């Protein structure tokens, strides 16, 4: 394990107020998002969409790293240039999703455990040789009547820690993603309680498996009320609850926390990240960054619609969301920034979730 290299990569992923763009949807997830918009669910359509993303002019000004999927890391632009070359030429660090998905956890109705440890050492060696410098593994924790159970939290934390240790052995920075889902009617306080429990167990297992905290990134959910709750807290309440929760559970040795967006509307995700940095940036030990998929991509996907003629407008929307989130890292995001793009992009950002 090259300790210095791991620490340098982890720091670089959250440097200069930039953040990560997750474009690692599995084929079924990507197809589901395409189907909703009437886009063909083919390998070529997925390739064309990912080409749109990686060739977006100016993306590297706000994005430090992109998370790819096994299909995507092997794909090329239409002119034959490998995506990996396009990404590194733009000064962006390539990463890779390495879990193989969340499956039903035996004996735990309604709960899941993420799989993918079998053969992971070999897959990491291949990805690292291809040029991936960081990896991602997502655990999902559902909140509901009587869940999450201790068994589900522990099984997922154990798998995350085993994955993280294997990554570091391969010289790859683990992005550790324990996601407490937004689905449900639970309160903000319940989300805070579950998130804290999940993070405490997570770091317990990371410690047990000898993961070097300086060489990892944490990718948690923000602390939010359930999606189907009528009353929604304002951005400052969300920012306060999230940072208070993280302060209880995340060691100061971790260099960066890069939030997932989890299905929040794009503009709200930016506003909440902004509120956290505005109120707490100078008082917390880690960078508060982003690793969004939907909150960066969704407006662009809705504009693209699978049509070549819409590529440029979609790229502008993508770049705009990335810029808004970089501004949010500085506490400089304002709703007025949303007026800097055309009505088409604005409409898609407001509608996206
Ligand atoms: P969202 O930002 O859409 O939640 O996706 C982040 C991610 O990488 C999910 O694993």
CSV table of C-alpha atoms and ligand atoms in Angstrom, one decimal:
chain,number,residue,atom,x,y,z
A,1,UNK,CA,0.0,0.0,0.0
A,2,UNK,CA,1.4,3.4,-1.0
A,3,UNK,CA,0.2,5.5,1.8
A,4,UNK,CA,1.3,8.9,0.4
A,5,UNK,CA,-0.3,8.2,-3.0
A,6,UNK,CA,-3.6,7.3,-1.3
A,7,UNK,CA,-3.5,10.5,0.8
A,8,UNK,CA,-2.6,12.6,-2.2
A,9,UNK,CA,-5.4,11.2,-4.3
A,10,UNK,CA,-8.0,11.6,-1.6
A,11,UNK,CA,-6.9,15.2,-1.1
A,12,UNK,CA,-7.0,15.9,-4.8
A,13,UNK,CA,-10.6,14.6,-5.0
A,14,UNK,CA,-11.8,17.4,-2.7
A,15,UNK,CA,-9.2,20.1,-3.6
A,16,UNK,CA,-10.0,23.6,-5.1
A,17,UNK,CA,-13.7,23.5,-4.1
A,18,UNK,CA,-14.4,20.9,-6.8
A,19,UNK,CA,-16.4,17.7,-6.4
A,20,UNK,CA,-17.2,14.4,-8.0
A,21,UNK,CA,-19.6,13.6,-10.8
A,22,UNK,CA,-21.1,10.1,-10.4
A,23,UNK,CA,-21.9,8.7,-13.8
A,24,UNK,CA,-21.7,5.1,-12.7
A,25,UNK,CA,-25.3,4.0,-13.1
A,26,UNK,CA,-25.5,0.3,-13.7
A,27,UNK,CA,-27.0,-0.7,-17.1
A,28,UNK,CA,-30.4,-1.4,-15.5
A,29,UNK,CA,-30.5,1.9,-13.7
A,30,UNK,CA,-29.3,3.9,-16.7
A,31,UNK,CA,-31.9,2.1,-18.9
A,32,UNK,CA,-34.7,2.9,-16.3
A,33,UNK,CA,-33.8,6.6,-16.5
A,34,UNK,CA,-33.7,6.5,-20.3
A,35,UNK,CA,-37.1,4.6,-20.5
A,36,UNK,CA,-38.8,7.4,-18.5
A,37,UNK,CA,-37.8,9.9,-21.2
A,38,UNK,CA,-38.4,7.6,-24.2
A,39,UNK,CA,-34.7,7.2,-25.0
A,40,UNK,CA,-33.7,3.8,-26.5
A,41,UNK,CA,-32.2,1.5,-23.9
A,42,UNK,CA,-29.2,0.3,-25.9
A,43,UNK,CA,-25.5,0.1,-25.4
A,44,UNK,CA,-25.0,2.7,-28.1
A,45,UNK,CA,-27.4,5.2,-26.5
A,46,UNK,CA,-25.6,4.7,-23.1
A,47,UNK,CA,-22.3,5.3,-24.9
A,48,UNK,CA,-23.5,8.4,-26.7
A,49,UNK,CA,-24.9,9.8,-23.4
A,50,UNK,CA,-21.6,9.2,-21.6
A,51,UNK,CA,-19.7,10.8,-24.5
A,52,UNK,CA,-21.9,13.9,-24.0
A,53,UNK,CA,-20.9,14.0,-20.4
A,54,UNK,CA,-17.1,13.4,-20.6
A,55,UNK,CA,-16.8,15.9,-23.6
A,56,UNK,CA,-18.6,18.7,-21.8
A,57,UNK,CA,-16.5,21.8,-22.3
A,58,UNK,CA,-15.2,23.2,-19.0
A,59,UNK,CA,-16.3,20.2,-16.9
A,60,UNK,CA,-12.8,20.0,-15.2
A,61,UNK,CA,-13.2,23.5,-13.8
A,62,UNK,CA,-15.7,22.2,-11.3
A,63,UNK,CA,-15.3,18.4,-11.3
A,64,UNK,CA,-12.2,16.7,-9.7
A,65,UNK,CA,-13.2,13.1,-10.5
A,66,UNK,CA,-15.8,11.1,-12.3
A,67,UNK,CA,-17.1,7.7,-11.2
A,68,UNK,CA,-17.5,5.3,-14.1
A,69,UNK,CA,-19.2,1.9,-14.5
A,70,UNK,CA,-17.6,-1.3,-15.9
A,71,UNK,CA,-19.2,-0.8,-19.3
A,72,UNK,CA,-18.3,2.9,-19.4
A,73,UNK,CA,-14.6,2.6,-18.4
A,74,UNK,CA,-14.1,0.5,-21.5
A,75,UNK,CA,-16.0,2.8,-23.9
A,76,UNK,CA,-14.7,5.2,-26.5
A,77,UNK,CA,-15.9,8.4,-28.2
A,78,UNK,CA,-17.4,8.0,-31.6
A,79,UNK,CA,-14.0,8.9,-33.1
A,80,UNK,CA,-12.3,6.1,-31.3
A,81,UNK,CA,-10.7,8.1,-28.4
A,82,UNK,CA,-11.0,6.1,-25.1
A,83,UNK,CA,-13.2,7.9,-22.5
A,84,UNK,CA,-10.3,7.4,-20.0
A,85,UNK,CA,-8.1,9.5,-22.2
A,86,UNK,CA,-10.7,12.3,-22.6
A,87,UNK,CA,-11.2,12.3,-18.8
A,88,UNK,CA,-7.6,12.5,-17.9
A,89,UNK,CA,-6.8,15.0,-20.6
A,90,UNK,CA,-9.4,17.3,-19.0
A,91,UNK,CA,-7.5,17.0,-15.7
A,92,UNK,CA,-10.2,14.8,-14.1
A,93,UNK,CA,-9.4,11.8,-12.0
A,94,UNK,CA,-11.2,8.6,-13.2
A,95,UNK,CA,-12.9,6.3,-10.6
A,96,UNK,CA,-15.0,3.2,-10.8
A,97,UNK,CA,-18.0,1.6,-9.1
A,98,UNK,CA,-17.0,-1.8,-7.9
A,99,UNK,CA,-20.0,-3.2,-5.9
A,100,UNK,CA,-22.3,-5.5,-7.8
A,101,UNK,CA,-25.5,-4.1,-6.3
A,102,UNK,CA,-27.7,-4.3,-3.2
A,103,UNK,CA,-29.5,-7.7,-2.8
A,104,UNK,CA,-32.1,-8.9,-0.3
A,105,UNK,CA,-30.5,-9.6,3.1
A,106,UNK,CA,-31.6,-13.1,4.2
A,107,UNK,CA,-33.7,-13.1,7.3
A,108,UNK,CA,-34.3,-9.4,7.1
A,109,UNK,CA,-37.5,-8.5,5.3
A,110,UNK,CA,-37.3,-5.2,3.4
A,111,UNK,CA,-33.5,-4.8,3.9
A,112,UNK,CA,-30.6,-5.2,1.6
A,113,UNK,CA,-26.9,-5.9,1.7
A,114,UNK,CA,-24.5,-4.9,-1.0
A,115,UNK,CA,-22.5,-7.6,-2.7
A,116,UNK,CA,-19.3,-7.7,-4.7
A,117,UNK,CA,-16.4,-8.8,-2.5
A,118,UNK,CA,-15.8,-12.1,-4.3
A,119,UNK,CA,-13.0,-11.6,-6.8
A,120,UNK,CA,-12.8,-7.9,-5.9
A,121,UNK,CA,-9.0,-8.0,-5.5
A,122,UNK,CA,-8.6,-9.1,-9.1
A,123,UNK,CA,-11.1,-6.6,-10.4
A,124,UNK,CA,-9.4,-3.7,-8.5
A,125,UNK,CA,-6.0,-4.8,-10.0
A,126,UNK,CA,-7.5,-4.6,-13.5
A,127,UNK,CA,-9.2,-1.2,-13.0
A,128,UNK,CA,-6.1,0.2,-11.4
A,129,UNK,CA,-4.0,-0.9,-14.3
A,130,UNK,CA,-6.5,0.8,-16.7
A,131,UNK,CA,-6.0,4.1,-14.8
A,132,UNK,CA,-8.8,4.2,-12.1
A,133,UNK,CA,-7.5,5.9,-9.0
A,134,UNK,CA,-10.5,5.7,-6.8
A,135,UNK,CA,-13.5,3.4,-6.4
A,136,UNK,CA,-17.0,3.4,-5.0
A,137,UNK,CA,-19.2,1.0,-3.1
A,138,UNK,CA,-22.8,1.9,-2.1
A,139,UNK,CA,-24.6,0.4,0.8
A,140,UNK,CA,-28.3,1.2,1.1
A,141,UNK,CA,-30.2,1.5,4.4
A,142,UNK,CA,-33.9,1.7,4.3
A,143,UNK,CA,-35.9,3.5,7.1
A,144,UNK,CA,-39.3,2.2,8.1
A,145,UNK,CA,-41.3,0.4,10.7
A,146,UNK,CA,-38.8,-1.5,12.8
A,147,UNK,CA,-36.0,-0.9,10.3
A,148,UNK,CA,-33.1,-0.6,9.9
A,149,UNK,CA,-32.1,-3.6,12.0
A,150,UNK,CA,-28.7,-3.9,13.7
A,151,UNK,CA,-28.0,-6.9,11.5
A,152,UNK,CA,-28.5,-4.9,8.3
A,153,UNK,CA,-26.3,-2.0,9.5
A,154,UNK,CA,-23.6,-4.3,10.6
A,155,UNK,CA,-23.5,-6.5,7.5
A,156,UNK,CA,-23.3,-3.4,5.2
A,157,UNK,CA,-20.6,-1.7,7.4
A,158,UNK,CA,-18.5,-4.9,7.3
A,159,UNK,CA,-18.8,-5.2,3.5
A,160,UNK,CA,-17.9,-1.5,3.1
A,161,UNK,CA,-14.8,-1.9,5.3
A,162,UNK,CA,-13.6,-5.1,3.6
A,163,UNK,CA,-14.0,-3.3,0.2
A,164,UNK,CA,-12.2,-0.2,1.5
A,165,UNK,CA,-9.2,-2.3,2.8
A,166,UNK,CA,-9.0,-4.1,-0.6
A,167,UNK,CA,-9.0,-0.8,-2.4
A,168,UNK,CA,-6.2,0.6,-0.3
A,169,UNK,CA,-4.1,-2.5,-0.8
A,170,UNK,CA,-4.5,-1.9,-4.6
A,171,UNK,CA,-3.5,1.8,-4.3
A,172,UNK,CA,-7.0,2.9,-5.0
A,173,UNK,CA,-8.9,5.4,-2.8
A,174,UNK,CA,-12.2,4.0,-1.5
A,175,UNK,CA,-15.2,6.2,-1.6
A,176,UNK,CA,-17.3,4.7,1.2
A,177,UNK,CA,-21.0,5.3,0.5
A,178,UNK,CA,-23.5,4.2,3.2
A,179,UNK,CA,-26.7,5.7,2.0
A,180,UNK,CA,-29.7,6.1,4.3
A,181,UNK,CA,-32.6,6.3,1.8
A,182,UNK,CA,-35.0,9.2,1.6
A,183,UNK,CA,-38.0,7.0,0.8
A,184,UNK,CA,-40.6,7.0,3.5
A,185,UNK,CA,-42.5,9.2,5.9
A,186,UNK,CA,-39.8,9.5,8.6
A,187,UNK,CA,-38.9,12.8,10.3
A,188,UNK,CA,-35.6,14.6,9.9
A,189,UNK,CA,-34.7,13.6,13.5
A,190,UNK,CA,-35.2,9.9,12.6
A,191,UNK,CA,-32.9,10.3,9.6
A,192,UNK,CA,-30.3,11.9,11.8
A,193,UNK,CA,-30.5,9.1,14.4
A,194,UNK,CA,-30.2,6.4,11.8
A,195,UNK,CA,-27.4,8.2,9.9
A,196,UNK,CA,-25.4,8.6,13.1
A,197,UNK,CA,-25.9,4.9,13.9
A,198,UNK,CA,-24.8,3.9,10.4
A,199,UNK,CA,-21.8,6.1,10.4
A,200,UNK,CA,-20.7,5.0,13.9
A,201,UNK,CA,-20.9,1.3,12.9
A,202,UNK,CA,-19.2,2.2,9.6
A,203,UNK,CA,-16.2,3.8,11.2
A,204,UNK,CA,-16.0,1.0,13.8
A,205,UNK,CA,-15.7,-1.5,11.0
A,206,UNK,CA,-13.2,0.6,9.0
A,207,UNK,CA,-11.0,0.8,12.1
A,208,UNK,CA,-11.3,-3.0,12.7
A,209,UNK,CA,-10.3,-3.7,9.1
A,210,UNK,CA,-7.3,-1.3,9.3
A,211,UNK,CA,-8.5,1.2,6.7
A,212,UNK,CA,-6.3,4.4,6.6
A,213,UNK,CA,-8.8,7.2,7.2
A,214,UNK,CA,-6.5,9.8,5.5
A,215,UNK,CA,-6.7,7.8,2.3
A,216,UNK,CA,-10.5,7.6,1.9
A,217,UNK,CA,-13.5,9.7,1.1
A,218,UNK,CA,-16.9,9.4,2.9
A,219,UNK,CA,-20.0,9.7,0.7
A,220,UNK,CA,-23.0,9.9,3.0
A,221,UNK,CA,-26.6,11.1,2.5
A,222,UNK,CA,-27.6,14.5,3.8
A,223,UNK,CA,-29.8,14.4,6.9
A,224,UNK,CA,-33.3,14.9,5.4
A,225,UNK,CA,-36.9,14.1,6.2
A,226,UNK,CA,-38.6,11.3,4.3
A,227,UNK,CA,-39.7,12.1,0.8
A,228,UNK,CA,-43.4,11.6,1.5
A,229,UNK,CA,-43.6,13.9,4.5
A,230,UNK,CA,-45.6,17.0,3.7
A,231,UNK,CA,-43.6,19.4,5.8
A,232,UNK,CA,-40.1,20.1,4.7
A,233,UNK,CA,-37.5,21.8,6.8
A,234,UNK,CA,-35.6,24.8,5.4
A,235,UNK,CA,-32.1,24.6,4.1
A,236,UNK,CA,-30.5,25.9,7.3
A,237,UNK,CA,-32.2,23.2,9.4
A,238,UNK,CA,-31.0,20.5,7.0
A,239,UNK,CA,-27.5,22.0,7.1
A,240,UNK,CA,-27.4,22.1,10.9
A,241,UNK,CA,-28.8,18.6,11.4
A,242,UNK,CA,-26.4,17.1,8.8
A,243,UNK,CA,-23.2,18.8,10.1
A,244,UNK,CA,-24.2,18.0,13.8
A,245,UNK,CA,-24.6,14.4,12.9
A,246,UNK,CA,-21.3,14.2,11.0
A,247,UNK,CA,-19.5,15.8,13.9
A,248,UNK,CA,-20.7,13.1,16.2
A,249,UNK,CA,-19.5,10.2,14.0
A,250,UNK,CA,-16.9,11.1,11.4
A,251,UNK,CA,-13.2,11.2,12.6
A,252,UNK,CA,-11.2,14.4,11.8
A,253,UNK,CA,-8.6,12.3,9.9
A,254,UNK,CA,-11.0,11.8,7.0
A,255,UNK,CA,-10.1,14.5,4.4
A,256,UNK,CA,-13.4,14.8,2.7
A,257,UNK,CA,-17.1,14.2,2.8
A,258,UNK,CA,-18.7,14.2,-0.6
A,259,UNK,CA,-22.5,14.0,-0.3
A,260,UNK,CA,-24.7,11.9,-2.6
A,261,UNK,CA,-27.8,13.7,-3.8
A,262,UNK,CA,-30.3,10.8,-3.3
A,263,UNK,CA,-33.1,12.1,-5.5
A,264,UNK,CA,-33.3,15.7,-4.2
A,265,UNK,CA,-34.2,18.4,-6.8
A,266,UNK,CA,-30.9,19.7,-8.2
A,267,UNK,CA,-31.3,23.3,-7.0
A,268,UNK,CA,-32.2,22.2,-3.5
A,269,UNK,CA,-29.1,19.9,-3.3
A,270,UNK,CA,-26.9,22.9,-4.2
A,271,UNK,CA,-28.7,25.2,-1.7
A,272,UNK,CA,-28.3,22.7,1.1
A,273,UNK,CA,-24.6,22.1,0.4
A,274,UNK,CA,-24.2,25.9,0.2
A,275,UNK,CA,-25.8,26.4,3.6
A,276,UNK,CA,-23.5,23.8,5.2
A,277,UNK,CA,-20.4,25.5,3.9
A,278,UNK,CA,-21.7,29.0,4.6
A,279,UNK,CA,-22.4,28.1,8.2
A,280,UNK,CA,-19.7,25.6,9.1
A,281,UNK,CA,-16.9,25.5,6.6
A,282,UNK,CA,-14.4,27.2,8.9
A,283,UNK,CA,-15.4,25.0,11.9
A,284,UNK,CA,-15.3,21.5,10.5
A,285,UNK,CA,-12.2,19.3,10.0
A,286,UNK,CA,-13.2,17.9,6.6
A,287,UNK,CA,-14.0,19.4,3.2
A,288,UNK,CA,-17.8,19.4,2.6
A,289,UNK,CA,-18.1,18.4,-1.0
A,290,UNK,CA,-20.4,16.7,-3.5
A,291,UNK,CA,-20.5,13.4,-5.4
A,292,UNK,CA,-23.8,13.9,-7.2
A,293,UNK,CA,-25.3,11.8,-10.0
A,294,UNK,CA,-28.9,12.9,-10.4
A,295,UNK,CA,-28.5,16.4,-9.0
A,296,UNK,CA,-25.9,17.2,-11.7
A,297,UNK,CA,-27.0,15.0,-14.6
A,298,UNK,CA,-30.8,15.0,-14.5
A,299,UNK,CA,-31.5,18.4,-16.2
A,300,UNK,CA,-29.0,17.5,-18.9
A,301,UNK,CA,-30.6,14.1,-19.5
A,302,UNK,CA,-34.0,15.7,-19.8
A,303,UNK,CA,-32.7,18.2,-22.3
A,304,UNK,CA,-30.8,15.6,-24.3
A,305,UNK,CA,-33.7,13.2,-24.9
A,306,UNK,CA,-31.4,11.0,-27.0
A,307,UNK,CA,-31.1,13.7,-29.7
A,308,UNK,CA,-27.8,14.7,-31.3
A,309,UNK,CA,-29.2,18.2,-31.9
A,310,UNK,CA,-29.7,18.7,-28.1
A,311,UNK,CA,-26.1,17.8,-27.1
A,312,UNK,CA,-24.8,21.3,-26.7
A,313,UNK,CA,-27.7,22.6,-24.7
A,314,UNK,CA,-27.5,19.5,-22.4
A,315,UNK,CA,-23.8,20.0,-21.9
A,316,UNK,CA,-24.4,23.6,-20.9
A,317,UNK,CA,-26.9,22.4,-18.3
A,318,UNK,CA,-24.5,19.8,-17.0
A,319,UNK,CA,-21.7,22.4,-16.7
A,320,UNK,CA,-24.0,24.8,-15.0
A,321,UNK,CA,-25.0,22.4,-12.3
A,322,UNK,CA,-21.4,21.5,-11.7
A,323,UNK,CA,-20.5,25.2,-11.4
A,324,UNK,CA,-23.4,25.8,-9.0
A,325,UNK,CA,-22.1,23.0,-6.8
A,326,UNK,CA,-18.6,24.3,-6.8
A,327,UNK,CA,-20.0,27.7,-5.8
A,328,UNK,CA,-21.9,25.9,-3.0
A,329,UNK,CA,-18.6,24.5,-1.7
A,330,UNK,CA,-17.5,28.1,-1.2
A,331,UNK,CA,-20.8,29.2,0.3
A,332,UNK,CA,-21.2,31.4,-2.7
A,333,UNK,CA,-24.2,29.7,-4.4
A,334,UNK,CA,-27.3,32.0,-4.8
A,335,UNK,CA,-30.6,31.3,-6.5
A,336,UNK,CA,-29.6,34.1,-8.9
A,337,UNK,CA,-27.0,31.8,-10.3
A,338,UNK,CA,-29.8,29.8,-11.8
A,339,UNK,CA,-30.6,32.8,-14.1
A,340,UNK,CA,-27.2,32.5,-15.8
A,341,UNK,CA,-28.5,29.8,-18.1
A,342,UNK,CA,-31.3,29.8,-20.7
A,343,UNK,CA,-35.0,29.0,-19.8
A,344,UNK,CA,-34.6,25.5,-21.2
A,345,UNK,CA,-31.9,24.6,-18.7
A,346,UNK,CA,-33.7,26.4,-15.9
A,347,UNK,CA,-36.9,24.6,-16.4
A,348,UNK,CA,-35.1,21.2,-16.5
A,349,UNK,CA,-33.2,21.9,-13.2
A,350,UNK,CA,-36.4,23.0,-11.4
A,351,UNK,CA,-38.3,19.9,-12.6
A,352,UNK,CA,-35.6,17.4,-12.0
A,353,UNK,CA,-35.7,15.0,-9.1
B,1,LIG,P1,-27.2,10.4,-6.5
B,1,LIG,O1,-26.5,11.7,-6.4
B,1,LIG,O2,-28.2,10.4,-7.7
B,1,LIG,O3,-27.9,9.9,-5.3
B,1,LIG,O4,-26.2,9.3,-6.9
B,1,LIG,C1,-25.0,9.2,-6.2
B,1,LIG,C2,-24.5,7.8,-6.4
B,1,LIG,O5,-23.4,7.7,-6.7
B,1,LIG,C3,-25.4,6.7,-6.0
B,1,LIG,O6,-24.6,5.6,-5.7
